[in-house]
mmCIF file with all atom_site columns, C-alpha atoms in Angstrom:
data_model
loop_
_atom_site.group_PDB
_atom_site.id
_atom_site.type_symbol
_atom_site.label_atom_id
_atom_site.label_alt_id
_atom_site.label_comp_id
_atom_site.label_asym_id
_atom_site.label_entity_id
_atom_site.label_seq_id
_atom_site.pdbx_PDB_ins_code
_atom_site.Cartn_x
_atom_site.Cartn_y
_atom_site.Cartn_z
_atom_site.occupancy
_atom_site.B_iso_or_equiv
_atom_site.pdbx_formal_charge
_atom_site.auth_seq_id
_atom_site.auth_comp_id
_atom_site.auth_asym_id
_atom_site.auth_atom_id
_atom_site.pdbx_PDB_model_num
ATOM 1   C CA . MET A 1 1   ? 0.000   0.000  0.000   1.00 57.00 ? 1   MET A CA 1
ATOM 2   C CA . GLN A 1 2   ? 1.533   3.281  -1.156  1.00 67.00 ? 2   GLN A CA 1
ATOM 3   C CA . ARG A 1 3   ? 0.771   6.555  0.575   1.00 71.00 ? 3   ARG A CA 1
ATOM 4   C CA . ARG A 1 4   ? 0.779   9.688  -1.503  1.00 74.00 ? 4   ARG A CA 1
ATOM 5   C CA . ASN A 1 5   ? 1.653   13.124 -0.333  1.00 80.00 ? 5   ASN A CA 1
ATOM 6   C CA . THR A 1 6   ? -0.080  15.509 -2.695  1.00 78.00 ? 6   THR A CA 1
ATOM 7   C CA . GLY A 1 7   ? 1.799   18.526 -1.321  1.00 86.00 ? 7   GLY A CA 1
ATOM 8   C CA . VAL A 1 8   ? 5.178   17.046 -2.199  1.00 88.00 ? 8   VAL A CA 1
ATOM 9   C CA . GLU A 1 9   ? 4.037   15.968 -5.651  1.00 85.00 ? 9   GLU A CA 1
ATOM 10  C CA . GLU A 1 10  ? 2.600   19.426 -6.349  1.00 86.00 ? 10  GLU A CA 1
ATOM 11  C CA . ARG A 1 11  ? 5.833   21.101 -5.203  1.00 86.00 ? 11  ARG A CA 1
ATOM 12  C CA . ASP A 1 12  ? 7.896   18.741 -7.373  1.00 83.00 ? 12  ASP A CA 1
ATOM 13  C CA . ARG A 1 13  ? 5.739   19.580 -10.384 1.00 81.00 ? 13  ARG A CA 1
ATOM 14  C CA . ARG A 1 14  ? 6.140   23.350 -9.802  1.00 80.00 ? 14  ARG A CA 1
ATOM 15  C CA . ASP A 1 15  ? 9.898   22.999 -9.321  1.00 79.00 ? 15  ASP A CA 1
ATOM 16  C CA . LYS A 1 16  ? 10.248  21.165 -12.618 1.00 77.00 ? 16  LYS A CA 1
ATOM 17  C CA . LEU A 1 17  ? 8.383   23.964 -14.384 1.00 72.00 ? 17  LEU A CA 1
ATOM 18  C CA . GLU A 1 18  ? 10.572  26.641 -12.796 1.00 73.00 ? 18  GLU A CA 1
ATOM 19  C CA . VAL A 1 19  ? 13.933  24.994 -13.463 1.00 72.00 ? 19  VAL A CA 1
ATOM 20  C CA . LYS A 1 20  ? 15.942  27.081 -15.875 1.00 68.00 ? 20  LYS A CA 1
ATOM 21  C CA . THR A 1 21  ? 18.573  25.700 -18.124 1.00 70.00 ? 21  THR A CA 1
ATOM 22  C CA . THR A 1 22  ? 22.155  26.886 -17.938 1.00 72.00 ? 22  THR A CA 1
ATOM 23  C CA . ALA A 1 23  ? 21.795  28.607 -21.297 1.00 73.00 ? 23  ALA A CA 1
ATOM 24  C CA . ASP A 1 24  ? 18.822  30.597 -19.969 1.00 78.00 ? 24  ASP A CA 1
ATOM 25  C CA . ARG A 1 25  ? 20.840  31.700 -16.937 1.00 80.00 ? 25  ARG A CA 1
ATOM 26  C CA . VAL A 1 26  ? 23.861  32.633 -19.050 1.00 82.00 ? 26  VAL A CA 1
ATOM 27  C CA . GLY A 1 27  ? 21.662  34.652 -21.381 1.00 84.00 ? 27  GLY A CA 1
ATOM 28  C CA . GLU A 1 28  ? 20.096  36.503 -18.461 1.00 86.00 ? 28  GLU A CA 1
ATOM 29  C CA . CYS A 1 29  ? 23.508  37.200 -16.904 1.00 89.00 ? 29  CYS A CA 1
ATOM 30  C CA . TYR A 1 30  ? 24.889  38.464 -20.204 1.00 89.00 ? 30  TYR A CA 1
ATOM 31  C CA . ALA A 1 31  ? 21.897  40.764 -20.689 1.00 91.00 ? 31  ALA A CA 1
ATOM 32  C CA . ALA A 1 32  ? 22.292  42.116 -17.142 1.00 91.00 ? 32  ALA A CA 1
ATOM 33  C CA . LEU A 1 33  ? 25.996  42.786 -17.728 1.00 92.00 ? 33  LEU A CA 1
ATOM 34  C CA . GLU A 1 34  ? 25.217  44.577 -20.983 1.00 93.00 ? 34  GLU A CA 1
ATOM 35  C CA . ARG A 1 35  ? 22.669  46.785 -19.188 1.00 91.00 ? 35  ARG A CA 1
ATOM 36  C CA . LYS A 1 36  ? 25.221  47.589 -16.486 1.00 89.00 ? 36  LYS A CA 1
ATOM 37  C CA . ALA A 1 37  ? 27.893  48.386 -19.079 1.00 90.00 ? 37  ALA A CA 1
ATOM 38  C CA . GLN A 1 38  ? 25.546  50.760 -20.900 1.00 90.00 ? 38  GLN A CA 1
ATOM 39  C CA . LEU A 1 39  ? 24.606  52.436 -17.610 1.00 86.00 ? 39  LEU A CA 1
ATOM 40  C CA . TYR A 1 40  ? 28.269  52.785 -16.658 1.00 84.00 ? 40  TYR A CA 1
ATOM 41  C CA . GLU A 1 41  ? 29.132  54.343 -20.023 1.00 86.00 ? 41  GLU A CA 1
ATOM 42  C CA . LYS A 1 42  ? 26.273  56.827 -19.696 1.00 85.00 ? 42  LYS A CA 1
ATOM 43  C CA . LEU A 1 43  ? 27.481  57.757 -16.207 1.00 80.00 ? 43  LEU A CA 1
ATOM 44  C CA . ALA A 1 44  ? 31.060  58.141 -17.460 1.00 80.00 ? 44  ALA A CA 1
ATOM 45  C CA . ARG A 1 45  ? 29.965  60.434 -20.297 1.00 81.00 ? 45  ARG A CA 1
ATOM 46  C CA . GLY A 1 46  ? 27.774  62.455 -17.927 1.00 79.00 ? 46  GLY A CA 1
ATOM 47  C CA . GLU A 1 47  ? 24.531  61.589 -19.711 1.00 81.00 ? 47  GLU A CA 1
ATOM 48  C CA . LEU A 1 48  ? 22.959  60.394 -16.448 1.00 76.00 ? 48  LEU A CA 1
ATOM 49  C CA . ASP A 1 49  ? 22.708  62.538 -13.345 1.00 72.00 ? 49  ASP A CA 1
ATOM 50  C CA . ASP A 1 50  ? 24.095  60.831 -10.251 1.00 67.00 ? 50  ASP A CA 1
ATOM 51  C CA . GLU A 1 51  ? 23.660  63.636 -7.726  1.00 66.00 ? 51  GLU A CA 1
ATOM 52  C CA . GLY A 1 52  ? 22.442  61.278 -5.029  1.00 66.00 ? 52  GLY A CA 1
ATOM 53  C CA . GLU A 1 53  ? 25.437  59.003 -5.661  1.00 70.00 ? 53  GLU A CA 1
ATOM 54  C CA . GLN A 1 54  ? 23.015  56.161 -6.190  1.00 71.00 ? 54  GLN A CA 1
ATOM 55  C CA . TYR A 1 55  ? 25.543  54.209 -8.238  1.00 68.00 ? 55  TYR A CA 1
ATOM 56  C CA . GLU A 1 56  ? 28.605  54.991 -6.054  1.00 70.00 ? 56  GLU A CA 1
ATOM 57  C CA . VAL A 1 57  ? 31.080  55.263 -8.923  1.00 67.00 ? 57  VAL A CA 1
ATOM 58  C CA . ASP A 1 58  ? 33.989  57.629 -8.258  1.00 66.00 ? 58  ASP A CA 1
ATOM 59  C CA . PHE A 1 59  ? 35.113  58.651 -11.730 1.00 63.00 ? 59  PHE A CA 1
ATOM 60  C CA . LEU A 1 60  ? 37.702  61.060 -10.351 1.00 64.00 ? 60  LEU A CA 1
ATOM 61  C CA . ARG A 1 61  ? 39.487  58.231 -8.579  1.00 64.00 ? 61  ARG A CA 1
ATOM 62  C CA . LYS A 1 62  ? 39.151  55.901 -11.535 1.00 61.00 ? 62  LYS A CA 1
ATOM 63  C CA . GLY A 1 63  ? 40.151  58.638 -13.960 1.00 58.00 ? 63  GLY A CA 1
ATOM 64  C CA . GLY A 1 64  ? 37.928  57.098 -16.604 1.00 49.00 ? 64  GLY A CA 1
ATOM 65  C CA . ALA A 1 65  ? 36.134  60.214 -17.864 1.00 46.00 ? 65  ALA A CA 1
ATOM 66  C CA . ALA A 1 66  ? 39.200  62.478 -17.993 1.00 49.00 ? 66  ALA A CA 1
ATOM 67  C CA . GLU A 1 67  ? 41.436  59.876 -19.639 1.00 51.00 ? 67  GLU A CA 1
ATOM 68  C CA . GLU A 1 68  ? 38.766  58.899 -22.138 1.00 50.00 ? 68  GLU A CA 1
ATOM 69  C CA . GLU A 1 69  ? 38.338  62.520 -23.269 1.00 51.00 ? 69  GLU A CA 1
ATOM 70  C CA . ALA A 1 70  ? 42.099  63.130 -23.360 1.00 52.00 ? 70  ALA A CA 1
ATOM 71  C CA . GLY A 1 71  ? 42.742  59.851 -25.163 1.00 51.00 ? 71  GLY A CA 1
ATOM 72  C CA . GLY A 1 72  ? 40.276  60.662 -27.917 1.00 49.00 ? 72  GLY A CA 1
ATOM 73  C CA . GLY A 1 73  ? 37.559  58.379 -26.587 1.00 47.00 ? 73  GLY A CA 1
ATOM 74  C CA . GLU A 1 74  ? 39.088  55.081 -27.594 1.00 47.00 ? 74  GLU A CA 1
ATOM 75  C CA . GLY A 1 75  ? 35.997  53.332 -26.278 1.00 48.00 ? 75  GLY A CA 1
ATOM 76  C CA . ARG A 1 76  ? 37.759  51.216 -23.691 1.00 49.00 ? 76  ARG A CA 1
ATOM 77  C CA . ARG A 1 77  ? 36.033  50.649 -20.397 1.00 53.00 ? 77  ARG A CA 1
ATOM 78  C CA . GLY A 1 78  ? 37.900  50.686 -17.100 1.00 54.00 ? 78  GLY A CA 1
ATOM 79  C CA . GLY A 1 79  ? 40.921  52.783 -18.086 1.00 56.00 ? 79  GLY A CA 1
ATOM 80  C CA . ASP A 1 80  ? 44.027  51.597 -19.885 1.00 59.00 ? 80  ASP A CA 1
ATOM 81  C CA . LEU A 1 81  ? 44.326  47.940 -20.679 1.00 61.00 ? 81  LEU A CA 1
ATOM 82  C CA . VAL A 1 82  ? 47.763  46.376 -20.511 1.00 61.00 ? 82  VAL A CA 1
ATOM 83  C CA . ASP A 1 83  ? 48.747  43.193 -22.307 1.00 59.00 ? 83  ASP A CA 1
ATOM 84  C CA . THR A 1 84  ? 50.616  41.560 -19.445 1.00 61.00 ? 84  THR A CA 1
ATOM 85  C CA . MET A 1 85  ? 50.784  38.161 -21.133 1.00 60.00 ? 85  MET A CA 1
ATOM 86  C CA . LEU A 1 86  ? 52.998  39.597 -23.860 1.00 60.00 ? 86  LEU A CA 1
ATOM 87  C CA . GLN A 1 87  ? 55.328  41.021 -21.212 1.00 57.00 ? 87  GLN A CA 1
ATOM 88  C CA . ALA A 1 88  ? 55.448  37.744 -19.318 1.00 55.00 ? 88  ALA A CA 1
ATOM 89  C CA . VAL A 1 89  ? 56.103  35.603 -22.386 1.00 57.00 ? 89  VAL A CA 1
ATOM 90  C CA . SER A 1 90  ? 58.283  37.912 -24.474 1.00 56.00 ? 90  SER A CA 1
ATOM 91  C CA . GLY A 1 91  ? 61.202  37.778 -22.080 1.00 54.00 ? 91  GLY A CA 1
ATOM 92  C CA . THR A 1 92  ? 61.124  41.432 -21.095 1.00 55.00 ? 92  THR A CA 1
ATOM 93  C CA . GLY A 1 93  ? 60.780  40.383 -17.476 1.00 52.00 ? 93  GLY A CA 1
ATOM 94  C CA . GLY A 1 94  ? 57.782  42.594 -16.853 1.00 61.00 ? 94  GLY A CA 1
ATOM 95  C CA . MET A 1 95  ? 55.686  39.976 -15.093 1.00 69.00 ? 95  MET A CA 1
ATOM 96  C CA . MET A 1 96  ? 58.340  37.420 -14.182 1.00 77.00 ? 96  MET A CA 1
ATOM 97  C CA . THR A 1 97  ? 58.141  35.774 -10.782 1.00 85.00 ? 97  THR A CA 1
ATOM 98  C CA . ALA A 1 98  ? 61.184  34.551 -8.902  1.00 85.00 ? 98  ALA A CA 1
ATOM 99  C CA . ASP A 1 99  ? 60.367  30.969 -9.889  1.00 88.00 ? 99  ASP A CA 1
ATOM 100 C CA . MET A 1 100 ? 60.098  31.961 -13.538 1.00 88.00 ? 100 MET A CA 1
ATOM 101 C CA . ALA A 1 101 ? 63.435  33.789 -13.334 1.00 87.00 ? 101 ALA A CA 1
ATOM 102 C CA . ARG A 1 102 ? 65.131  30.742 -11.776 1.00 91.00 ? 102 ARG A CA 1
ATOM 103 C CA . GLU A 1 103 ? 63.644  28.478 -14.443 1.00 92.00 ? 103 GLU A CA 1
ATOM 104 C CA . ARG A 1 104 ? 64.881  30.792 -17.188 1.00 92.00 ? 104 ARG A CA 1
ATOM 105 C CA . GLU A 1 105 ? 68.327  30.885 -15.597 1.00 93.00 ? 105 GLU A CA 1
ATOM 106 C CA . ARG A 1 106 ? 68.355  27.070 -15.351 1.00 95.00 ? 106 ARG A CA 1
ATOM 107 C CA . ARG A 1 107 ? 67.412  26.737 -19.026 1.00 94.00 ? 107 ARG A CA 1
ATOM 108 C CA . ASP A 1 108 ? 70.124  29.200 -20.056 1.00 96.00 ? 108 ASP A CA 1
ATOM 109 C CA . TRP A 1 109 ? 72.683  27.289 -17.969 1.00 96.00 ? 109 TRP A CA 1
ATOM 110 C CA . GLU A 1 110 ? 71.538  23.981 -19.458 1.00 96.00 ? 110 GLU A CA 1
ATOM 111 C CA . ARG A 1 111 ? 71.781  25.380 -23.000 1.00 95.00 ? 111 ARG A CA 1
ATOM 112 C CA . ASP A 1 112 ? 75.297  26.696 -22.270 1.00 96.00 ? 112 ASP A CA 1
ATOM 113 C CA . GLN A 1 113 ? 76.376  23.333 -20.840 1.00 97.00 ? 113 GLN A CA 1
ATOM 114 C CA . GLN A 1 114 ? 75.038  21.495 -23.887 1.00 96.00 ? 114 GLN A CA 1
ATOM 115 C CA . ARG A 1 115 ? 76.931  23.885 -26.154 1.00 96.00 ? 115 ARG A CA 1
ATOM 116 C CA . ILE A 1 116 ? 80.150  23.362 -24.166 1.00 96.00 ? 116 ILE A CA 1
ATOM 117 C CA . MET A 1 117 ? 79.734  19.579 -24.290 1.00 96.00 ? 117 MET A CA 1
ATOM 118 C CA . ALA A 1 118 ? 79.092  19.685 -28.045 1.00 96.00 ? 118 ALA A CA 1
ATOM 119 C CA . ASP A 1 119 ? 82.234  21.807 -28.542 1.00 96.00 ? 119 ASP A CA 1
ATOM 120 C CA . GLU A 1 120 ? 84.292  19.388 -26.429 1.00 96.00 ? 120 GLU A CA 1
ATOM 121 C CA . GLU A 1 121 ? 82.967  16.384 -28.373 1.00 96.00 ? 121 GLU A CA 1
ATOM 122 C CA . ALA A 1 122 ? 83.767  18.082 -31.690 1.00 96.00 ? 122 ALA A CA 1
ATOM 123 C CA . GLU A 1 123 ? 87.284  18.883 -30.459 1.00 96.00 ? 123 GLU A CA 1
ATOM 124 C CA . GLU A 1 124 ? 87.759  15.253 -29.354 1.00 96.00 ? 124 GLU A CA 1
ATOM 125 C CA . ARG A 1 125 ? 86.642  14.005 -32.796 1.00 96.00 ? 125 ARG A CA 1
ATOM 126 C CA . ARG A 1 126 ? 89.079  16.379 -34.525 1.00 95.00 ? 126 ARG A CA 1
ATOM 127 C CA . ARG A 1 127 ? 91.906  15.237 -32.236 1.00 95.00 ? 127 ARG A CA 1
ATOM 128 C CA . LYS A 1 128 ? 91.174  11.561 -32.966 1.00 95.00 ? 128 LYS A CA 1
ATOM 129 C CA . GLN A 1 129 ? 90.999  12.236 -36.721 1.00 94.00 ? 129 GLN A CA 1
ATOM 130 C CA . LYS A 1 130 ? 94.316  14.052 -36.543 1.00 93.00 ? 130 LYS A CA 1
ATOM 131 C CA . GLU A 1 131 ? 95.910  11.170 -34.604 1.00 93.00 ? 131 GLU A CA 1
ATOM 132 C CA . ALA A 1 132 ? 94.523  8.644  -37.094 1.00 92.00 ? 132 ALA A CA 1
ATOM 133 C CA . LEU A 1 133 ? 95.839  10.703 -39.999 1.00 91.00 ? 133 LEU A CA 1
ATOM 134 C CA . LEU A 1 134 ? 99.280  11.029 -38.391 1.00 91.00 ? 134 LEU A CA 1
ATOM 135 C CA . TRP A 1 135 ? 99.362  7.298  -37.688 1.00 90.00 ? 135 TRP A CA 1
ATOM 136 C CA . LEU A 1 136 ? 98.349  6.573  -41.283 1.00 89.00 ? 136 LEU A CA 1
ATOM 137 C CA . VAL A 1 137 ? 101.008 8.939  -42.660 1.00 89.00 ? 137 VAL A CA 1
ATOM 138 C CA . GLY A 1 138 ? 103.586 7.423  -40.307 1.00 85.00 ? 138 GLY A CA 1
ATOM 139 C CA . ALA A 1 139 ? 102.636 3.879  -41.282 1.00 84.00 ? 139 ALA A CA 1
ATOM 140 C CA . VAL A 1 140 ? 102.676 4.625  -44.991 1.00 83.00 ? 140 VAL A CA 1
ATOM 141 C CA . GLY A 1 141 ? 105.850 6.718  -44.761 1.00 75.00 ? 141 GLY A CA 1
ATOM 142 C CA . GLY A 1 142 ? 107.600 4.143  -42.577 1.00 67.00 ? 142 GLY A CA 1
ATOM 143 C CA . GLY A 1 143 ? 106.626 1.325  -44.956 1.00 58.00 ? 143 GLY A CA 1
ATOM 144 C CA . ALA A 1 144 ? 107.931 3.247  -47.995 1.00 54.00 ? 144 ALA A CA 1
ATOM 145 C CA . ALA A 1 145 ? 111.239 3.916  -46.291 1.00 52.00 ? 145 ALA A CA 1
ATOM 146 C CA . ALA A 1 146 ? 111.595 0.264  -45.405 1.00 50.00 ? 146 ALA A CA 1
ATOM 147 C CA . ARG A 1 147 ? 110.848 -0.721 -49.013 1.00 52.00 ? 147 ARG A CA 1
ATOM 148 C CA . GLY A 1 148 ? 113.322 1.846  -50.247 1.00 55.00 ? 148 GLY A CA 1
ATOM 149 C CA . ASP A 1 149 ? 116.070 0.365  -48.090 1.00 52.00 ? 149 ASP A CA 1
ATOM 150 C CA . GLY A 1 150 ? 115.349 -3.159 -49.256 1.00 50.00 ? 150 GLY A CA 1
ATOM 151 C CA . ALA A 1 151 ? 115.044 -2.176 -52.941 1.00 49.00 ? 151 ALA A CA 1
ATOM 152 C CA . GLY A 1 152 ? 118.411 -0.417 -53.000 1.00 47.00 ? 152 GLY A CA 1
ATOM 153 C CA . ALA A 1 153 ? 120.412 -3.331 -51.612 1.00 43.00 ? 153 ALA A CA 1
#
């Protein structure tokens, strides 16, 4: 025998109707952000009166309005944007942490050591080739001299 709780079933049915998908929520959030961005731009340009400081945006501290007018109104929100990734990756050291600096130093050291080892190996090969050539010249020259002595007798 199964007991039914109509209140729970009704609540479950309403909850299923009210559940929003992630796409719906993202769309609503995006629309809200767009509205806020438009409001912020109007405040920055002075198109909206904020005498009561309802929005609590201090443009003098941010410097947004003055810099935007002086910069020709480039249309950027939030002041100057800086490409810090380029600084961090390009090797200028602008955003390098101590760990990154040590890693770079280690790589440079490793590259130098590999270059030194390659130079030493090349020098060793040249030395061995020179020894082999001298031995060959000595063996051939010594054999010719021995033949010359035997041929003249």
